[in-house]
């Protein structure tokens, strides 16, 4: 058999030429798709995308306040949870510190540690060491934690309380039966007993206390005025129950929060009922969705603009400046919802 190369016919050469031209156009089109649907969402041309990228370089987003959800695991089963236990991954401590240092170098002033339940991993030692690092080494003006309060021990306050500015405890109701319906409980333990115990520890160890409440179908008729005034938190964040596809809504979700959803009118009625509470900070679905810089367990920014959580690449791989382009962060809404406030306990002038 003759294995010598055959002379290409004109038809074959033409076919190869057309194939090459097609490949060139396919690559060009994929680049255009990247710019229009990825880095420059909302634009419809390469030129517009290029100009938008230049604007981002000239006016980069500063990660002033960041929420780091370093774990998804939780010991509660709140039916509306929008950051569910889809993985059990937690970064090694030193890698987490590296990411926090990158954020500080990019302008971060406030870090909030959340989950999942932050005190579940390593019995609170992991989050305690991060709190200490952020305050002592990075010297951040504000370090805070959001917790359900069930895993916190007084020994933690004794060891790490000095480094913590704000502790936010989630409490959706002052009726234990309602907490049971919501899933804000573990077995027969009293969520409210834990809350009031932590209130006293915060005062003793000089940590500012915040209360977070998610208003939903089971608590929107409740009047919490008396209890909130008694606790007297520095802020009472009141959230309208929010649906996030893939987290608490949709086929792949671990929760089905549709039955918890309330209307805008019901949410407003709850706000009107508590209008005398001076520390109340309301957050509707509109205010919540894009006004937070959220890092997941891999230190990826999560873009919630499409009603789901689309991750960027990790800041540990591409840096903060590159990753934050894909965060979907709305700085104007962040300021409108009161995201910037007196968040260092040294500036709060609290009477302990």
Short mmCIF file of C-alpha atoms in Angstrom, two decimals:
data_model
loop_
_atom_site.label_atom_id
_atom_site.label_comp_id
_atom_site.label_asym_id
_atom_site.label_seq_id
_atom_site.Cartn_x
_atom_site.Cartn_y
_atom_site.Cartn_z
CA UNK A 1 0.00 0.00 0.00
CA UNK A 2 1.28 3.46 -0.89
CA UNK A 3 1.58 5.73 2.22
CA UNK A 4 3.05 8.73 0.41
CA UNK A 5 1.12 11.99 0.95
CA UNK A 6 -1.54 12.59 -1.63
CA UNK A 7 -1.76 15.86 -3.47
CA UNK A 8 -4.69 17.85 -2.14
CA UNK A 9 -7.42 18.54 -4.63
CA UNK A 10 -8.72 22.13 -5.08
CA UNK A 11 -12.00 21.04 -3.50
CA UNK A 12 -10.21 19.70 -0.39
CA UNK A 13 -8.14 22.86 -0.06
CA UNK A 14 -11.27 24.97 -0.28
CA UNK A 15 -12.95 22.86 2.41
CA UNK A 16 -9.95 23.31 4.72
CA UNK A 17 -9.93 27.06 4.07
CA UNK A 18 -13.63 27.34 4.90
CA UNK A 19 -13.11 25.24 8.05
CA UNK A 20 -10.28 27.51 9.19
CA UNK A 21 -12.38 30.65 8.63
CA UNK A 22 -15.24 29.03 10.58
CA UNK A 23 -12.96 28.26 13.52
CA UNK A 24 -11.73 31.85 13.58
CA UNK A 25 -15.30 33.16 13.67
CA UNK A 26 -16.27 30.61 16.36
CA UNK A 27 -13.42 31.77 18.62
CA UNK A 28 -14.30 35.42 18.00
CA UNK A 29 -17.95 34.73 18.80
CA UNK A 30 -17.07 32.92 22.04
CA UNK A 31 -15.00 35.92 23.13
CA UNK A 32 -17.90 38.22 22.32
CA UNK A 33 -20.27 35.99 24.30
CA UNK A 34 -17.91 36.08 27.29
CA UNK A 35 -17.87 39.86 27.35
CA UNK A 36 -21.60 40.32 26.83
CA UNK A 37 -22.86 37.68 29.25
CA UNK A 38 -20.04 37.43 31.76
CA UNK A 39 -17.69 40.22 32.63
CA UNK A 40 -19.97 42.89 31.19
CA UNK A 41 -23.54 41.72 31.81
CA UNK A 42 -26.13 43.96 30.30
CA UNK A 43 -24.04 45.20 27.33
CA UNK A 44 -24.66 44.07 23.76
CA UNK A 45 -21.41 44.78 21.96
CA UNK A 46 -17.71 44.14 22.35
CA UNK A 47 -16.99 47.86 22.26
CA UNK A 48 -19.50 48.56 25.03
CA UNK A 49 -18.06 45.71 27.08
CA UNK A 50 -14.53 47.02 26.58
CA UNK A 51 -15.56 50.52 27.68
CA UNK A 52 -17.36 49.12 30.73
CA UNK A 53 -14.24 47.14 31.67
CA UNK A 54 -12.19 50.33 31.39
CA UNK A 55 -14.67 52.10 33.66
CA UNK A 56 -14.33 49.30 36.20
CA UNK A 57 -10.57 49.70 36.14
CA UNK A 58 -10.94 53.45 36.68
CA UNK A 59 -13.67 53.10 39.34
CA UNK A 60 -13.13 49.69 40.93
CA UNK A 61 -15.59 48.36 43.51
CA UNK A 62 -14.11 48.66 47.00
CA UNK A 63 -15.05 45.75 49.29
CA UNK A 64 -15.79 48.04 52.24
CA UNK A 65 -18.07 45.54 53.97
CA UNK A 66 -17.83 41.80 53.26
CA UNK A 67 -19.91 38.84 54.45
CA UNK A 68 -17.84 35.66 54.57
CA UNK A 69 -19.98 32.50 54.78
CA UNK A 70 -17.07 30.20 55.57
CA UNK A 71 -19.29 27.20 56.34
CA UNK A 72 -22.67 25.97 55.11
CA UNK A 73 -23.24 23.44 57.89
CA UNK A 74 -25.85 24.27 60.53
CA UNK A 75 -27.54 22.57 63.46
CA UNK A 76 -30.87 24.32 62.81
CA UNK A 77 -33.31 23.67 59.96
CA UNK A 78 -34.92 27.04 59.27
CA UNK A 79 -37.34 26.48 56.41
CA UNK A 80 -36.48 29.71 54.60
CA UNK A 81 -32.66 29.44 54.87
CA UNK A 82 -31.04 30.89 51.76
CA UNK A 83 -27.50 29.59 52.36
CA UNK A 84 -27.97 25.87 52.86
CA UNK A 85 -25.61 22.95 53.58
CA UNK A 86 -24.86 22.07 49.95
CA UNK A 87 -21.22 21.33 50.85
CA UNK A 88 -19.30 20.62 54.05
CA UNK A 89 -16.15 22.36 52.84
CA UNK A 90 -14.27 24.84 55.05
CA UNK A 91 -11.00 26.45 53.99
CA UNK A 92 -7.91 25.71 56.08
CA UNK A 93 -7.34 28.48 58.61
CA UNK A 94 -4.20 29.89 56.99
CA UNK A 95 -5.82 30.05 53.54
CA UNK A 96 -8.81 31.88 55.02
CA UNK A 97 -6.40 34.35 56.64
CA UNK A 98 -4.67 34.87 53.29
CA UNK A 99 -7.99 35.75 51.66
CA UNK A 100 -8.90 38.14 54.49
CA UNK A 101 -5.54 39.87 54.10
CA UNK A 102 -6.20 40.31 50.36
CA UNK A 103 -9.57 41.89 51.18
CA UNK A 104 -8.00 44.26 53.72
CA UNK A 105 -5.40 45.32 51.13
CA UNK A 106 -8.28 46.04 48.72
CA UNK A 107 -10.04 48.36 51.16
CA UNK A 108 -12.16 46.16 53.43
CA UNK A 109 -13.18 47.91 56.68
CA UNK A 110 -15.78 45.47 58.01
CA UNK A 111 -15.90 41.68 57.95
CA UNK A 112 -18.94 39.68 58.98
CA UNK A 113 -18.57 35.94 59.57
CA UNK A 114 -21.66 33.89 58.84
CA UNK A 115 -22.77 30.44 57.75
CA UNK A 116 -24.39 28.01 58.20
CA UNK A 117 -23.67 28.27 61.89
CA UNK A 118 -20.18 29.78 62.49
CA UNK A 119 -19.80 28.29 65.98
CA UNK A 120 -20.41 24.74 64.76
CA UNK A 121 -16.99 24.29 63.12
CA UNK A 122 -14.32 23.31 65.64
CA UNK A 123 -16.64 24.42 68.47
CA UNK A 124 -16.15 28.10 67.65
CA UNK A 125 -12.35 28.04 67.71
CA UNK A 126 -12.07 28.53 63.96
CA UNK A 127 -14.22 31.65 63.87
CA UNK A 128 -12.60 32.87 67.10
CA UNK A 129 -9.13 32.72 65.54
CA UNK A 130 -10.39 34.56 62.44
CA UNK A 131 -11.98 37.25 64.61
CA UNK A 132 -8.74 37.69 66.55
CA UNK A 133 -6.69 37.83 63.34
CA UNK A 134 -8.94 40.44 61.73
CA UNK A 135 -8.93 42.73 64.76
CA UNK A 136 -5.41 42.17 66.11
CA UNK A 137 -3.36 41.62 62.92
CA UNK A 138 -5.40 43.30 60.19
CA UNK A 139 -6.73 45.96 62.59
CA UNK A 140 -10.11 46.14 60.89
CA UNK A 141 -12.45 48.80 62.30
CA UNK A 142 -15.30 46.27 62.55
CA UNK A 143 -15.48 42.51 63.05
CA UNK A 144 -18.87 40.84 63.47
CA UNK A 145 -20.55 37.43 63.52
CA UNK A 146 -24.08 36.26 62.71
CA UNK A 147 -25.11 33.19 64.72
CA UNK A 148 -28.20 31.36 65.91
CA UNK A 149 -26.62 31.44 69.39
CA UNK A 150 -27.11 27.77 70.23
CA UNK A 151 -23.41 26.80 70.27
CA UNK A 152 -21.87 29.82 72.01
CA UNK A 153 -20.25 29.30 75.41
CA UNK A 154 -19.15 31.92 77.93
CA UNK A 155 -15.57 30.65 77.59
CA UNK A 156 -15.61 31.88 73.99
CA UNK A 157 -16.41 35.41 75.14
CA UNK A 158 -13.64 35.22 77.72
CA UNK A 159 -11.12 34.27 75.04
CA UNK A 160 -12.27 36.19 71.96
CA UNK A 161 -14.87 38.77 73.08
CA UNK A 162 -12.31 41.57 73.22
CA UNK A 163 -11.73 41.24 69.46
CA UNK A 164 -15.41 41.19 68.43
CA UNK A 165 -17.34 44.40 67.72
CA UNK A 166 -20.83 43.04 67.00
CA UNK A 167 -22.57 39.74 67.59
CA UNK A 168 -25.84 39.33 65.66
CA UNK A 169 -28.22 36.67 66.94
CA UNK A 170 -30.99 35.42 64.68
CA UNK A 171 -34.38 35.49 66.38
CA UNK A 172 -37.58 35.38 64.34
CA UNK A 173 -40.09 35.08 67.15
CA UNK A 174 -40.48 35.44 70.90
CA UNK A 175 -42.87 32.50 70.92
CA UNK A 176 -41.17 29.09 71.19
CA UNK A 177 -43.95 27.36 69.25
CA UNK A 178 -43.39 29.72 66.31
CA UNK A 179 -39.66 29.05 66.40
CA UNK A 180 -40.44 25.33 66.25
CA UNK A 181 -42.65 25.87 63.19
CA UNK A 182 -39.93 27.88 61.47
CA UNK A 183 -37.19 25.38 62.32
CA UNK A 184 -35.26 27.86 64.48
CA UNK A 185 -34.50 25.23 67.10
CA UNK A 186 -32.52 22.10 67.90
CA UNK A 187 -34.46 19.38 69.66
CA UNK A 188 -36.07 20.64 72.85
CA UNK A 189 -33.52 23.36 73.56
CA UNK A 190 -35.02 26.80 74.09
CA UNK A 191 -33.86 29.28 71.49
CA UNK A 192 -35.05 32.16 73.65
CA UNK A 193 -33.18 30.97 76.73
CA UNK A 194 -29.98 30.98 74.69
CA UNK A 195 -30.76 34.45 73.37
CA UNK A 196 -31.20 36.05 76.79
CA UNK A 197 -28.11 34.29 78.12
CA UNK A 198 -26.06 35.71 75.26
CA UNK A 199 -27.52 39.17 75.86
CA UNK A 200 -26.05 39.15 79.35
CA UNK A 201 -22.66 37.89 78.12
CA UNK A 202 -22.49 40.58 75.45
CA UNK A 203 -22.98 43.22 78.11
CA UNK A 204 -20.46 41.62 80.48
CA UNK A 205 -17.75 41.19 77.83
CA UNK A 206 -18.47 44.45 76.00
CA UNK A 207 -19.70 43.15 72.65
CA UNK A 208 -22.41 45.10 70.81
CA UNK A 209 -25.54 43.00 70.28
CA UNK A 210 -27.63 42.96 67.12
CA UNK A 211 -30.83 41.01 66.41
CA UNK A 212 -31.72 39.63 62.97
CA UNK A 213 -35.31 38.61 62.21
CA UNK A 214 -36.70 37.07 59.01
CA UNK A 215 -40.34 38.04 58.60
CA UNK A 216 -42.38 35.23 57.11
CA UNK A 217 -45.85 33.71 57.05
CA UNK A 218 -45.52 32.37 60.62
CA UNK A 219 -44.46 35.60 62.39
CA UNK A 220 -45.65 38.56 60.29
CA UNK A 221 -48.60 39.16 62.67
CA UNK A 222 -46.44 39.15 65.80
CA UNK A 223 -45.71 42.26 67.87
CA UNK A 224 -42.12 42.13 69.15
CA UNK A 225 -41.91 45.71 70.36
CA UNK A 226 -41.75 44.95 74.08
CA UNK A 227 -39.11 42.23 73.81
CA UNK A 228 -36.86 44.18 71.43
CA UNK A 229 -36.99 47.25 73.65
CA UNK A 230 -36.11 45.06 76.63
CA UNK A 231 -33.08 43.56 74.85
CA UNK A 232 -32.12 46.98 73.46
CA UNK A 233 -29.82 45.87 70.61
CA UNK A 234 -27.70 48.38 68.68
CA UNK A 235 -29.56 47.30 65.53
CA UNK A 236 -32.59 45.18 64.77
CA UNK A 237 -32.33 43.98 61.17
CA UNK A 238 -35.75 42.97 59.85
CA UNK A 239 -35.61 40.98 56.60
CA UNK A 240 -38.45 40.09 54.27
CA UNK A 241 -38.31 36.35 53.51
CA UNK A 242 -36.33 35.99 50.26
CA UNK A 243 -36.35 33.19 47.67
CA UNK A 244 -33.03 32.16 46.09
CA UNK A 245 -33.11 29.56 43.34
CA UNK A 246 -30.98 26.53 44.16
CA UNK A 247 -30.92 27.34 47.88
CA UNK A 248 -34.52 27.57 49.16
CA UNK A 249 -36.46 27.38 45.90
CA UNK A 250 -36.32 25.26 42.75
CA UNK A 251 -35.64 21.60 41.99
CA UNK A 252 -32.07 21.51 43.35
CA UNK A 253 -32.82 23.39 46.59
CA UNK A 254 -32.47 21.83 50.04
CA UNK A 255 -35.32 23.98 51.37
CA UNK A 256 -38.79 24.82 50.09
CA UNK A 257 -39.33 28.38 51.27
CA UNK A 258 -42.27 29.22 49.02
CA UNK A 259 -44.69 28.52 51.89
CA UNK A 260 -42.84 31.08 54.07
CA UNK A 261 -43.10 33.99 51.63
CA UNK A 262 -45.15 37.07 52.51
CA UNK A 263 -46.34 39.94 50.34
CA UNK A 264 -44.83 43.41 50.31
CA UNK A 265 -47.98 44.66 52.03
CA UNK A 266 -47.66 42.13 54.85
CA UNK A 267 -44.04 43.11 55.32
CA UNK A 268 -44.96 46.79 55.44
CA UNK A 269 -47.69 46.10 58.01
CA UNK A 270 -45.08 44.44 60.23
CA UNK A 271 -42.83 47.49 59.87
CA UNK A 272 -45.70 49.87 60.67
CA UNK A 273 -46.52 47.87 63.81
CA UNK A 274 -42.93 48.35 65.02
CA UNK A 275 -42.41 51.93 63.89
CA UNK A 276 -41.73 53.04 67.47
CA UNK A 277 -38.62 50.81 67.69
CA UNK A 278 -35.77 53.22 66.98
CA UNK A 279 -33.13 50.56 66.21
CA UNK A 280 -35.22 48.84 63.51
CA UNK A 281 -33.50 48.57 60.09
CA UNK A 282 -35.86 47.12 57.45
CA UNK A 283 -34.69 45.18 54.40
CA UNK A 284 -37.16 44.26 51.70
CA UNK A 285 -36.37 41.75 48.96
CA UNK A 286 -35.40 44.64 46.68
CA UNK A 287 -32.87 46.01 49.18
CA UNK A 288 -31.40 42.63 50.09
CA UNK A 289 -30.78 40.96 46.76
CA UNK A 290 -27.77 42.86 45.36
CA UNK A 291 -26.60 45.04 48.23
CA UNK A 292 -24.31 42.54 49.96
CA UNK A 293 -20.80 41.43 49.06
CA UNK A 294 -21.05 37.72 49.83
CA UNK A 295 -18.12 35.31 49.86
CA UNK A 296 -18.89 31.59 49.93
CA UNK A 297 -16.86 28.81 51.54
CA UNK A 298 -14.36 28.88 48.65
CA UNK A 299 -13.98 32.67 48.91
CA UNK A 300 -15.94 33.24 45.70
CA UNK A 301 -18.20 36.29 45.39
CA UNK A 302 -21.84 35.32 44.84
CA UNK A 303 -23.90 37.26 42.30
CA UNK A 304 -27.62 37.18 43.22
CA UNK A 305 -28.93 39.47 40.47
CA UNK A 306 -30.68 36.65 38.59
CA UNK A 307 -32.40 35.29 41.70
CA UNK A 308 -29.75 32.62 42.24
CA UNK A 309 -26.14 32.55 43.46
CA UNK A 310 -23.68 32.64 40.56
CA UNK A 311 -20.10 32.32 41.87
CA UNK A 312 -17.04 34.20 40.67
CA UNK A 313 -13.60 32.63 40.70
CA UNK A 314 -12.00 32.54 44.14
CA UNK A 315 -10.12 35.61 45.30
CA UNK A 316 -7.36 33.17 46.28
CA UNK A 317 -6.94 32.29 42.59
CA UNK A 318 -7.54 35.56 40.71
CA UNK A 319 -7.38 38.26 43.39
CA UNK A 320 -10.05 40.58 44.74
CA UNK A 321 -10.06 43.08 41.88
CA UNK A 322 -10.81 40.43 39.25
CA UNK A 323 -13.30 38.40 41.29
CA UNK A 324 -15.34 41.37 42.50
CA UNK A 325 -16.28 42.22 38.88
CA UNK A 326 -18.61 39.21 39.04
CA UNK A 327 -20.19 39.99 42.43
CA UNK A 328 -23.25 41.83 41.12
CA UNK A 329 -22.78 44.30 43.99
CA UNK A 330 -25.01 47.38 43.97
CA UNK A 331 -23.15 49.97 46.04
CA UNK A 332 -25.96 52.54 45.76
CA UNK A 333 -28.44 50.07 47.27
CA UNK A 334 -25.87 49.14 49.93
CA UNK A 335 -25.79 52.78 51.04
CA UNK A 336 -29.56 53.20 50.65
CA UNK A 337 -30.31 50.30 53.01
CA UNK A 338 -27.97 51.76 55.64
CA UNK A 339 -25.12 49.36 55.02
CA UNK A 340 -22.59 51.94 56.20
CA UNK A 341 -23.11 52.85 59.84
CA UNK A 342 -21.19 53.21 63.11
CA UNK A 343 -19.92 49.63 63.21
CA UNK A 344 -16.93 49.78 65.56
CA UNK A 345 -17.79 49.30 69.24
CA UNK A 346 -15.07 51.81 70.09
CA UNK A 347 -17.17 54.49 68.35
CA UNK A 348 -20.59 53.44 69.64
CA UNK A 349 -20.18 54.94 73.13
CA UNK A 350 -22.29 52.21 74.67
CA UNK A 351 -23.06 52.06 78.37
CA UNK A 352 -21.99 48.59 79.40
#
